[in-house]
Amino acid sequence: KADILYNYLDSQSYYIAPVEKSSRSMMNVTFVTGDADLDKKFAAEAAAAGLKNLKGHRSVGGMRASIYNAMPKEGVEKLVEFMKSFSENNPK
């Protein structure tokens, strides 16, 4: 599941995965847009679309996708589709 999300993050330039590849978590994937206001909008729109709890840590910001064992592969795929749509509808 982490590969699906990291492969998408590494294949585009809208979102930034701030953690070095060698230190990335397989359970908590963090990413940012590079704009704090867009990050807030992303978290709000994702929640409205049924993708809950993506807001990152209060001192770090950005987003954090927790993809523990209970998260189905389809949930990660839905997140990636939402990310694609959000980037298309919210150009930087």
mmCIF file of C-alpha atoms in Angstrom:
data_model
loop_
_atom_site.group_PDB
_atom_site.id
_atom_site.type_symbol
_atom_site.label_atom_id
_atom_site.label_comp_id
_atom_site.label_asym_id
_atom_site.label_seq_id
_atom_site.Cartn_x
_atom_site.Cartn_y
_atom_site.Cartn_z
ATOM 1 C CA LYS A 1 0.000 0.000 0.000
ATOM 2 C CA ALA A 2 2.822 2.392 0.825
ATOM 3 C CA ASP A 3 4.360 1.719 -2.596
ATOM 4 C CA ILE A 4 1.163 2.871 -4.319
ATOM 5 C CA LEU A 5 1.243 6.185 -2.491
ATOM 6 C CA TYR A 6 5.009 6.754 -2.650
ATOM 7 C CA ASN A 7 5.113 5.843 -6.354
ATOM 8 C CA TYR A 8 2.489 8.486 -7.024
ATOM 9 C CA LEU A 9 4.249 11.069 -4.854
ATOM 10 C CA ASP A 10 7.564 10.430 -6.601
ATOM 11 C CA SER A 11 6.014 10.595 -10.087
ATOM 12 C CA GLN A 12 4.653 14.140 -9.927
ATOM 13 C CA SER A 13 5.646 17.619 -8.708
ATOM 14 C CA TYR A 14 2.507 18.998 -7.031
ATOM 15 C CA TYR A 15 2.998 17.190 -3.721
ATOM 16 C CA ILE A 16 6.258 16.876 -1.852
ATOM 17 C CA ALA A 17 7.209 13.874 0.284
ATOM 18 C CA PRO A 18 9.561 15.584 2.776
ATOM 19 C CA VAL A 19 11.070 12.419 4.263
ATOM 20 C CA GLU A 20 14.153 10.979 2.578
ATOM 21 C CA LYS A 21 13.463 7.711 0.764
ATOM 22 C CA SER A 22 15.726 5.732 3.099
ATOM 23 C CA SER A 23 13.772 6.924 6.162
ATOM 24 C CA ARG A 24 10.190 6.658 4.896
ATOM 25 C CA SER A 25 7.555 4.942 6.980
ATOM 26 C CA MET A 26 5.477 2.139 5.528
ATOM 27 C CA MET A 27 2.618 2.987 7.929
ATOM 28 C CA ASN A 28 2.512 6.806 7.979
ATOM 29 C CA VAL A 29 3.091 8.578 4.679
ATOM 30 C CA THR A 30 3.621 12.327 4.984
ATOM 31 C CA PHE A 31 3.328 14.875 2.198
ATOM 32 C CA VAL A 32 2.763 18.594 1.640
ATOM 33 C CA THR A 33 1.741 20.862 -1.195
ATOM 34 C CA GLY A 34 4.304 23.478 -0.211
ATOM 35 C CA ASP A 35 1.530 25.967 0.632
ATOM 36 C CA ALA A 36 -0.001 25.923 4.126
ATOM 37 C CA ASP A 37 -3.352 27.243 2.860
ATOM 38 C CA LEU A 38 -3.548 24.556 0.173
ATOM 39 C CA ASP A 39 -2.673 21.916 2.778
ATOM 40 C CA LYS A 40 -5.611 23.063 4.919
ATOM 41 C CA LYS A 41 -7.910 23.059 1.890
ATOM 42 C CA PHE A 42 -6.702 19.578 0.934
ATOM 43 C CA ALA A 43 -7.398 18.185 4.408
ATOM 44 C CA ALA A 44 -10.870 19.771 4.494
ATOM 45 C CA GLU A 45 -11.869 18.591 1.004
ATOM 46 C CA ALA A 46 -10.447 15.131 1.624
ATOM 47 C CA ALA A 47 -12.496 14.835 4.814
ATOM 48 C CA ALA A 48 -15.614 15.931 2.930
ATOM 49 C CA ALA A 49 -14.856 13.194 0.365
ATOM 50 C CA GLY A 50 -14.691 10.576 3.108
ATOM 51 C CA LEU A 51 -10.906 10.523 3.485
ATOM 52 C CA LYS A 52 -10.578 11.191 7.208
ATOM 53 C CA ASN A 53 -7.700 12.136 9.500
ATOM 54 C CA LEU A 54 -5.220 13.277 6.848
ATOM 55 C CA LYS A 55 -4.233 16.485 8.609
ATOM 56 C CA GLY A 56 -0.589 16.346 9.646
ATOM 57 C CA HIS A 57 0.929 17.086 13.017
ATOM 58 C CA ARG A 58 0.043 20.527 14.411
ATOM 59 C CA SER A 59 3.688 21.651 14.614
ATOM 60 C CA VAL A 60 4.719 20.243 11.228
ATOM 61 C CA GLY A 61 1.604 20.706 9.095
ATOM 62 C CA GLY A 62 0.977 19.040 5.782
ATOM 63 C CA MET A 63 -0.788 15.714 5.544
ATOM 64 C CA ARG A 64 -0.214 12.272 6.997
ATOM 65 C CA ALA A 65 -1.870 9.172 5.598
ATOM 66 C CA SER A 66 -1.929 6.382 8.162
ATOM 67 C CA ILE A 67 -2.117 3.148 6.198
ATOM 68 C CA TYR A 68 -1.956 0.505 8.890
ATOM 69 C CA ASN A 69 -3.125 -3.055 8.247
ATOM 70 C CA ALA A 70 -6.811 -2.160 8.669
ATOM 71 C CA MET A 71 -6.627 0.312 5.765
ATOM 72 C CA PRO A 72 -7.635 -1.520 2.586
ATOM 73 C CA LYS A 73 -5.661 -1.130 -0.624
ATOM 74 C CA GLU A 74 -8.772 0.462 -2.163
ATOM 75 C CA GLY A 75 -8.575 3.261 0.404
ATOM 76 C CA VAL A 76 -5.043 4.135 -0.711
ATOM 77 C CA GLU A 77 -6.134 4.019 -4.353
ATOM 78 C CA LYS A 78 -9.038 6.353 -3.544
ATOM 79 C CA LEU A 79 -6.620 8.751 -1.834
ATOM 80 C CA VAL A 80 -4.333 8.817 -4.884
ATOM 81 C CA GLU A 81 -7.307 9.526 -7.161
ATOM 82 C CA PHE A 82 -8.395 12.338 -4.845
ATOM 83 C CA MET A 83 -4.853 13.739 -4.851
ATOM 84 C CA LYS A 84 -4.814 13.760 -8.663
ATOM 85 C CA SER A 85 -8.162 15.524 -8.818
ATOM 86 C CA PHE A 86 -7.216 18.050 -6.143
ATOM 87 C CA SER A 87 -3.991 18.978 -7.938
ATOM 88 C CA GLU A 88 -5.860 19.463 -11.223
ATOM 89 C CA ASN A 89 -8.518 21.664 -9.590
ATOM 90 C CA ASN A 90 -6.117 23.714 -7.450
ATOM 91 C CA PRO A 91 -3.144 24.821 -9.536
ATOM 92 C CA LYS A 92 -0.261 26.429 -7.717
#
